[in-house]
XYZ file of C-alpha atoms in Angstrom:
525
model
C 65.701 160.368 97.043
C 68.550 162.565 99.078
C 72.046 161.138 100.524
C 73.535 163.291 103.508
C 76.308 165.310 102.387
C 79.148 162.973 102.185
C 77.694 159.662 101.658
C 78.333 157.277 99.282
C 76.002 154.639 98.949
C 75.457 151.178 96.258
C 72.495 149.417 96.729
C 71.111 146.142 94.615
C 67.842 145.528 93.651
C 66.072 142.619 92.143
C 62.196 143.005 91.592
C 59.967 141.211 89.435
C 57.540 144.293 87.755
C 53.922 143.347 86.801
C 53.393 142.382 83.446
C 51.942 145.998 82.449
C 55.343 147.175 83.648
C 57.413 145.755 80.005
C 54.669 145.663 77.513
C 55.775 148.223 76.218
C 59.216 145.981 74.484
C 56.389 143.930 72.409
C 55.269 148.082 71.130
C 56.293 148.519 67.175
C 55.749 146.022 65.876
C 53.085 144.652 64.254
C 51.948 140.944 66.041
C 53.215 140.375 69.223
C 52.608 138.779 72.429
C 54.311 138.064 75.932
C 55.488 134.666 77.844
C 54.071 136.765 80.773
C 56.315 138.379 83.659
C 59.125 136.330 83.896
C 61.484 139.018 84.138
C 64.347 139.752 86.657
C 66.214 143.502 87.113
C 69.808 144.382 89.132
C 70.496 147.784 89.774
C 73.048 149.675 90.853
C 72.626 153.060 92.897
C 75.897 155.111 92.547
C 75.969 159.115 94.043
C 76.615 160.669 91.509
C 76.433 164.813 92.895
C 76.113 165.760 96.673
C 72.820 164.779 97.476
C 71.079 162.960 94.194
C 71.362 159.008 93.374
C 71.424 157.783 89.636
C 70.301 153.845 89.090
C 71.334 152.312 86.173
C 70.591 148.972 85.701
C 69.342 146.505 82.627
C 65.996 144.294 82.762
C 65.313 140.904 80.375
C 62.156 139.959 79.020
C 61.496 136.409 77.257
C 58.117 137.269 74.216
C 57.354 136.164 71.142
C 57.116 138.402 68.051
C 55.340 138.249 65.182
C 56.328 141.102 62.946
C 57.766 141.768 59.267
C 60.687 138.799 59.378
C 58.452 135.832 61.302
C 57.590 134.533 64.297
C 60.915 134.366 66.287
C 61.057 134.269 70.422
C 63.338 136.905 71.708
C 64.840 138.108 74.568
C 64.997 142.092 74.574
C 66.700 143.372 76.740
C 66.230 147.076 78.842
C 69.637 148.985 79.875
C 67.709 151.855 82.041
C 69.340 154.482 84.003
C 66.969 155.802 86.964
C 68.034 160.006 86.559
C 65.442 160.989 88.644
C 62.811 160.690 92.337
C 60.159 162.050 93.090
C 57.507 160.263 95.604
C 56.147 160.716 99.101
C 56.108 158.624 101.598
C 52.791 157.469 104.438
C 53.218 155.478 107.065
C 55.687 153.212 105.297
C 54.072 153.704 101.474
C 55.281 155.910 99.701
C 54.091 156.876 95.893
C 57.360 157.857 93.855
C 57.893 158.534 89.877
C 60.449 158.008 87.976
C 62.338 159.053 85.048
C 64.201 156.604 83.361
C 66.358 156.995 80.272
C 66.190 154.559 78.029
C 67.959 151.900 75.339
C 66.207 148.311 74.387
C 68.203 145.898 72.867
C 66.743 142.709 71.071
C 68.309 139.551 70.956
C 66.059 136.775 68.250
C 65.675 133.680 69.952
C 66.172 130.308 67.601
C 62.884 128.609 67.354
C 63.732 126.132 65.002
C 66.528 124.659 66.759
C 69.797 125.328 67.912
C 71.166 128.289 66.147
C 68.911 128.585 63.799
C 65.722 131.038 64.089
C 62.834 130.582 61.209
C 59.650 132.275 59.870
C 56.028 130.841 59.213
C 56.960 129.316 56.516
C 59.557 126.716 58.892
C 62.091 129.444 56.127
C 65.047 129.795 58.355
C 66.285 133.969 58.405
C 69.339 135.334 59.998
C 69.956 136.020 63.344
C 71.391 139.487 64.555
C 71.433 141.432 67.530
C 70.162 145.784 67.216
C 68.864 148.628 69.070
C 64.720 148.392 68.911
C 63.746 151.385 70.788
C 65.159 154.670 72.719
C 63.693 156.965 74.749
C 62.966 157.692 78.556
C 60.272 156.253 80.801
C 58.349 157.892 83.130
C 56.793 155.521 85.133
C 54.871 156.256 88.218
C 54.185 152.914 91.413
C 53.810 152.324 95.480
C 56.978 149.956 97.249
C 55.285 148.948 100.805
C 58.252 147.429 101.960
C 60.451 145.514 99.963
C 56.918 144.907 97.774
C 56.700 147.630 94.550
C 54.068 148.256 91.595
C 53.949 150.348 89.132
C 50.327 151.140 87.601
C 50.593 154.732 85.443
C 53.328 154.420 83.539
C 54.906 157.117 80.520
C 57.170 156.784 78.012
C 58.869 158.335 74.091
C 60.228 155.592 72.541
C 61.843 155.312 69.021
C 61.844 151.656 68.192
C 62.215 149.948 64.614
C 59.463 148.787 62.341
C 58.987 147.540 59.364
C 58.771 150.047 56.492
C 56.111 149.484 53.186
C 58.813 146.622 51.964
C 58.321 144.905 54.458
C 61.920 145.496 55.112
C 63.110 146.169 59.385
C 63.650 149.743 59.163
C 65.329 151.634 62.147
C 62.461 154.982 62.088
C 65.126 158.450 63.228
C 63.362 161.756 64.491
C 66.190 162.231 67.173
C 66.447 166.178 68.544
C 69.292 167.444 69.155
C 70.753 166.903 72.344
C 71.058 169.406 74.424
C 67.057 170.416 72.881
C 66.592 166.573 74.656
C 67.965 167.473 77.273
C 65.686 170.434 77.957
C 62.526 167.514 77.861
C 60.674 168.363 80.557
C 60.543 164.129 81.425
C 64.269 164.858 81.264
C 65.680 167.286 83.914
C 68.159 165.970 85.006
C 70.441 166.522 81.426
C 72.571 168.551 81.748
C 74.415 169.963 78.898
C 77.819 170.976 78.751
C 80.049 174.492 77.866
C 83.133 175.335 77.814
C 84.445 178.377 79.496
C 87.758 179.636 78.117
C 90.603 181.037 80.706
C 90.121 184.229 80.168
C 86.737 183.258 81.903
C 87.792 180.621 84.807
C 87.564 183.415 87.584
C 83.765 183.339 86.402
C 83.032 180.126 86.999
C 81.762 179.907 90.321
C 79.418 182.876 89.174
C 78.232 181.637 86.489
C 76.903 178.276 89.046
C 75.546 180.857 90.755
C 73.860 181.618 87.706
C 73.197 179.023 86.069
C 71.531 177.109 89.848
C 73.441 173.434 88.479
C 71.547 173.515 85.478
C 74.605 173.355 83.166
C 77.991 172.087 83.642
C 80.543 174.371 83.430
C 84.298 173.502 82.613
C 87.387 174.943 82.266
C 89.491 174.857 79.623
C 92.261 176.653 77.237
C 92.204 176.610 73.520
C 95.596 179.079 73.867
C 96.388 175.377 74.219
C 96.771 171.491 73.689
C 94.767 171.281 75.880
C 93.335 167.724 76.491
C 89.167 168.632 78.319
C 88.113 170.153 74.937
C 89.146 166.960 73.088
C 86.792 165.332 75.612
C 84.198 167.298 76.298
C 83.745 169.644 72.292
C 81.081 166.834 70.682
C 78.825 167.304 73.438
C 79.502 170.425 74.079
C 76.535 173.703 73.527
C 78.760 175.936 73.705
C 81.703 178.387 74.554
C 82.060 180.573 76.776
C 85.072 183.077 75.832
C 87.031 184.748 73.241
C 87.705 181.430 71.010
C 87.761 181.034 67.327
C 87.446 176.684 67.002
C 89.529 175.348 64.174
C 87.482 173.287 61.125
C 87.929 170.662 62.741
C 87.355 171.464 66.263
C 83.870 172.746 64.527
C 83.642 169.010 63.162
C 84.331 167.623 66.362
C 81.195 169.888 67.852
C 78.375 168.330 66.965
C 75.733 170.193 69.782
C 77.562 173.390 69.529
C 74.882 176.381 68.571
C 76.668 179.290 70.917
C 79.940 181.541 70.902
C 78.610 184.454 73.476
C 81.776 186.543 74.543
C 81.705 188.276 77.915
C 83.009 191.267 76.812
C 81.741 193.612 74.317
C 83.595 192.699 71.326
C 84.367 189.380 68.833
C 86.360 190.063 66.344
C 88.266 187.165 67.739
C 85.924 184.752 66.686
C 85.895 183.719 62.187
C 82.293 185.094 62.259
C 81.785 183.042 58.457
C 82.982 180.239 60.220
C 80.853 180.071 62.473
C 77.478 180.560 60.111
C 78.778 177.574 57.974
C 77.770 174.990 60.658
C 75.482 176.483 62.035
C 77.007 178.171 65.105
C 75.436 181.609 66.373
C 77.822 184.200 68.248
C 77.113 186.713 70.786
C 78.963 189.176 72.627
C 77.264 190.861 76.002
C 74.958 192.946 74.882
C 75.870 195.918 76.595
C 76.895 194.312 80.679
C 79.418 197.338 80.587
C 77.780 199.718 79.131
C 77.421 201.680 81.694
C 81.069 200.933 83.562
C 82.975 202.163 80.362
C 80.806 204.957 79.381
C 81.439 206.682 82.967
C 84.840 205.924 82.186
C 85.460 207.926 78.595
C 83.629 210.510 80.608
C 85.714 210.367 84.012
C 88.796 210.663 81.016
C 86.685 213.502 79.582
C 85.968 214.927 83.015
C 89.972 215.005 83.937
C 91.495 216.172 80.598
C 89.270 219.310 80.684
C 89.611 220.254 84.528
C 93.578 219.032 84.296
C 93.673 216.061 87.071
C 95.951 214.543 87.568
C 98.207 219.133 86.978
C 96.353 219.284 90.254
C 96.847 216.145 91.626
C 100.075 216.692 91.832
C 100.824 220.366 92.945
C 98.939 219.308 96.209
C 101.024 215.727 96.712
C 104.065 216.923 95.112
C 104.461 220.902 94.860
C 104.543 223.626 93.996
C 100.244 224.494 95.170
C 99.178 225.697 92.063
C 95.668 227.367 91.943
C 96.085 230.435 89.296
C 96.843 229.059 85.707
C 92.713 228.737 85.355
C 94.192 225.948 83.138
C 90.704 224.009 83.876
C 88.206 224.379 80.790
C 84.299 223.314 81.372
C 82.580 220.486 78.964
C 79.353 222.690 78.797
C 78.302 223.512 75.847
C 81.506 221.559 73.606
C 80.774 219.616 71.682
C 81.592 215.372 71.435
C 81.735 213.463 68.600
C 81.275 210.148 68.588
C 83.039 207.243 66.310
C 80.320 204.491 66.595
C 77.381 204.169 67.985
C 76.935 200.948 69.462
C 75.863 200.157 73.445
C 78.102 201.746 75.133
C 78.678 204.732 72.216
C 74.841 205.095 72.430
C 75.369 205.448 76.490
C 78.653 208.002 76.586
C 76.163 210.250 74.504
C 72.975 210.514 76.899
C 75.487 211.248 79.988
C 77.351 213.901 77.235
C 74.153 214.452 76.813
C 72.709 215.620 80.376
C 76.212 217.741 81.190
C 75.321 219.894 77.828
C 77.344 219.102 75.611
C 76.430 219.456 71.937
C 76.772 214.949 70.135
C 77.492 214.121 66.986
C 78.131 210.608 65.890
C 79.349 208.548 62.285
C 78.439 204.781 62.306
C 78.470 203.337 58.999
C 74.721 202.288 60.305
C 72.710 205.929 60.769
C 70.182 205.576 63.435
C 67.833 207.872 63.018
C 65.806 206.586 66.528
C 68.722 207.511 68.368
C 69.143 210.799 66.579
C 65.818 211.822 67.834
C 65.689 210.751 70.813
C 68.920 211.706 72.105
C 68.813 214.669 69.740
C 72.560 213.354 68.387
C 73.697 214.409 64.752
C 74.767 212.691 62.211
C 77.776 213.579 59.768
C 80.993 211.710 58.068
C 84.526 211.048 59.774
C 86.252 214.088 58.131
C 82.964 216.630 59.243
C 83.579 214.679 62.614
C 86.690 215.019 63.705
C 87.650 218.629 62.445
C 84.482 220.311 64.337
C 84.453 218.165 67.709
C 86.210 219.314 71.104
C 86.255 215.477 72.190
C 86.655 212.652 69.452
C 85.816 209.075 71.141
C 86.078 205.808 70.366
C 83.577 203.273 70.123
C 84.165 200.962 66.961
C 85.283 197.041 66.442
C 88.086 196.831 64.658
C 87.880 195.702 61.246
C 90.414 195.951 57.956
C 88.371 199.383 56.860
C 89.040 201.716 61.235
C 92.560 199.734 61.447
C 94.824 202.188 62.598
C 92.537 204.840 61.908
C 93.479 206.802 64.442
C 96.905 208.261 62.720
C 98.980 211.069 62.053
C 96.037 212.040 59.634
C 93.072 211.683 61.664
C 94.555 213.297 64.567
C 95.694 216.247 62.049
C 92.627 217.386 60.633
C 91.379 217.278 64.261
C 91.341 220.874 66.409
C 93.984 222.667 67.995
C 92.620 221.995 71.676
C 90.827 219.088 71.255
C 91.406 215.141 73.494
C 91.068 211.746 71.539
C 89.555 209.781 73.905
C 90.013 205.855 72.726
C 88.089 202.816 75.687
C 87.670 200.764 72.273
C 90.720 198.749 70.698
C 94.602 199.373 71.364
C 94.733 198.772 66.999
C 92.760 201.455 66.397
C 95.652 204.152 67.462
C 98.998 204.776 65.966
C 101.193 204.740 69.129
C 104.137 206.288 67.616
C 101.659 208.411 65.247
C 98.993 209.138 68.834
C 103.058 209.929 70.316
C 104.298 212.071 67.831
C 100.716 214.272 67.564
C 101.316 215.053 71.686
C 104.712 216.106 71.874
C 104.072 218.443 69.103
C 100.486 220.540 70.859
C 98.484 219.058 67.258
C 96.345 217.840 70.073
C 96.024 219.108 73.772
C 95.594 215.583 75.010
C 94.466 212.036 75.148
C 93.093 209.100 77.687
C 93.086 204.794 76.349
C 92.095 202.866 78.280
C 93.186 200.376 75.509
C 96.814 199.710 73.896
C 98.608 197.810 70.654
C 100.197 195.718 72.769
C 98.489 195.405 76.921
C 100.219 195.518 79.747
C 101.475 198.266 76.839
C 105.266 197.871 77.246
C 107.544 199.861 80.570
C 109.573 202.015 77.574
C 106.740 203.389 76.030
C 106.977 207.647 75.509
C 103.098 207.580 75.962
C 103.812 206.303 80.059
C 106.330 209.854 80.559
C 103.627 212.382 78.797
C 102.034 214.995 81.535
C 99.260 215.773 78.275
C 97.813 212.035 78.216
C 95.411 209.526 80.683
C 96.893 205.642 80.683
C 94.463 203.648 81.989
C 94.753 199.869 82.145
C 92.101 198.331 80.503
C 89.789 198.927 83.128
C 86.854 200.754 82.282
C 84.602 197.944 83.119
C 83.642 197.448 86.518
C 83.084 194.746 89.375
C 79.174 195.640 88.343
C 79.415 194.860 85.262
C 80.430 191.259 85.215
C 77.748 190.428 86.663
C 75.725 192.218 84.446
C 77.467 190.229 81.972
C 77.684 186.322 83.972
C 73.901 186.173 84.244
C 73.262 188.198 80.591
C 75.444 184.523 79.167
C 73.125 182.040 81.317
C 69.953 184.332 80.074
C 70.931 183.005 76.153
C 72.008 179.094 77.237
C 68.307 179.291 78.807
C 66.845 180.312 75.619
C 69.691 178.322 73.287
C 67.531 175.303 75.238
C 64.254 177.367 74.783
C 64.654 177.820 71.266
C 64.566 181.345 71.972
C 66.078 184.289 70.346
C 69.335 185.386 71.207
C 70.277 188.739 72.887
C 73.197 190.147 71.148
C 73.966 188.515 67.860
C 76.982 189.092 66.651
C 76.408 191.622 63.359
C 79.475 191.377 60.819
C 81.263 194.796 61.002
C 83.088 193.584 58.543
C 80.563 193.749 56.063
C 78.504 197.051 57.248
C 81.801 198.091 57.037
C 81.707 197.184 53.389
C 78.440 198.089 52.465
C 78.555 202.031 54.123
C 82.260 202.171 51.393
C 80.407 200.898 49.060
C 76.718 203.137 48.894
C 78.969 206.151 49.330
C 82.692 205.918 47.567
C 83.492 209.688 48.422
C 83.575 208.796 52.676
C 87.190 207.526 53.397
C 86.121 205.615 55.962
C 90.137 204.785 56.948
C 92.090 208.044 56.917
C 95.223 206.761 55.894
C 98.712 208.529 56.448
C 99.645 210.012 53.373
């Protein structure tokens, strides 16, 4: 059924289905019969989207059921939510298929006098109301005018049955809601995905990329947002760099994924997420090209003295004879960290004739062979590199690693690049090193505090390039969104996720235990 745009409608329909359409009521009991098609249904159709209808109705049936508790007449109520219709019409005759979500209720009806339900021996049994089944129906029917008849009905029901002791027991083997929503007979059920404040401006793009298959709800985990409490129990995933509390994890029964659109995920407590069987994933290198290009721009700008030459033209005096420029070809680039961004930086640098060496707590010999990289420990890298560029997540082993001691190991004409995390650097030590000429220059895209303080002494230096955490580009965000949506579909299809977060703290600890002679922290003396 399709509604014209903007049309609201409520339709009430009374129908008398043929007996075959109600035969499912008795299924699941040992020996059952029905009292004919004394059946009525009331459906109220109301728009739930711009061009779809949802039907909600209830049908009552009187049945004689024989099971382990005896003989009784029962009223069976079926609450049906018709969520999806597919059909064709020709010359007023419509052939269609309904997909219905069903909740079946059973009410015992007295057979031995008012208020009394008897078993086969005439003994009284207790009267009860219970849920006898739930699941979905897929029915095919033909309609002509006001006449309607069903001739094919498929179902998947969970019914109360008798166990070996003769007692009534409820069979429970329901899949998680996000798995049920992926059932081919329930294409209309959309999984909830919460989107934290950092990514609210991507909501429209998320909807477009998911083609309406998920419901995205903007929330703000920084505040006491009531929408979190309302939606979290049914949320399949959270898109954001958030760390749910213990109580929030306990209420999030369906939560299976925390997905970031960035490379970093250090805000998330991975151990706690693992305890609640929640996976954590990053953008799987969606911004690797953008950040790598930015790093090469920073290196070239420092080596070619781009800011100095710009000012000599824009502000004067004209200076083109001081020959302050340097080539990067033949120079040595040292990478601290060889993730997806580090690898892309290495690829670009090699293509420009640079020699590249790296350190990572996990050695990557395949990349060494493919790109011609050398693996060295941190102190060797710092002492022998013309450019030192950082590409690591924050751990307890590297917080504040850019400090007086590590900078003093570098060559006097070397430059330092940090496009990873501001927490890696001690900005007071870095400022002092730049003023005293311990290194020749630096380029920073990240800071301990963002935005950087107006009175930061780094802003006054001529041998430092500062950018406002702007290494990602307009092309990288759609890639990150597409990756996030792809992971949502992978989750629904029970496929392995991409970009799963690695516990860098554990990896660093493992390396330190294996190489106690290597000082990862390089602390200030």
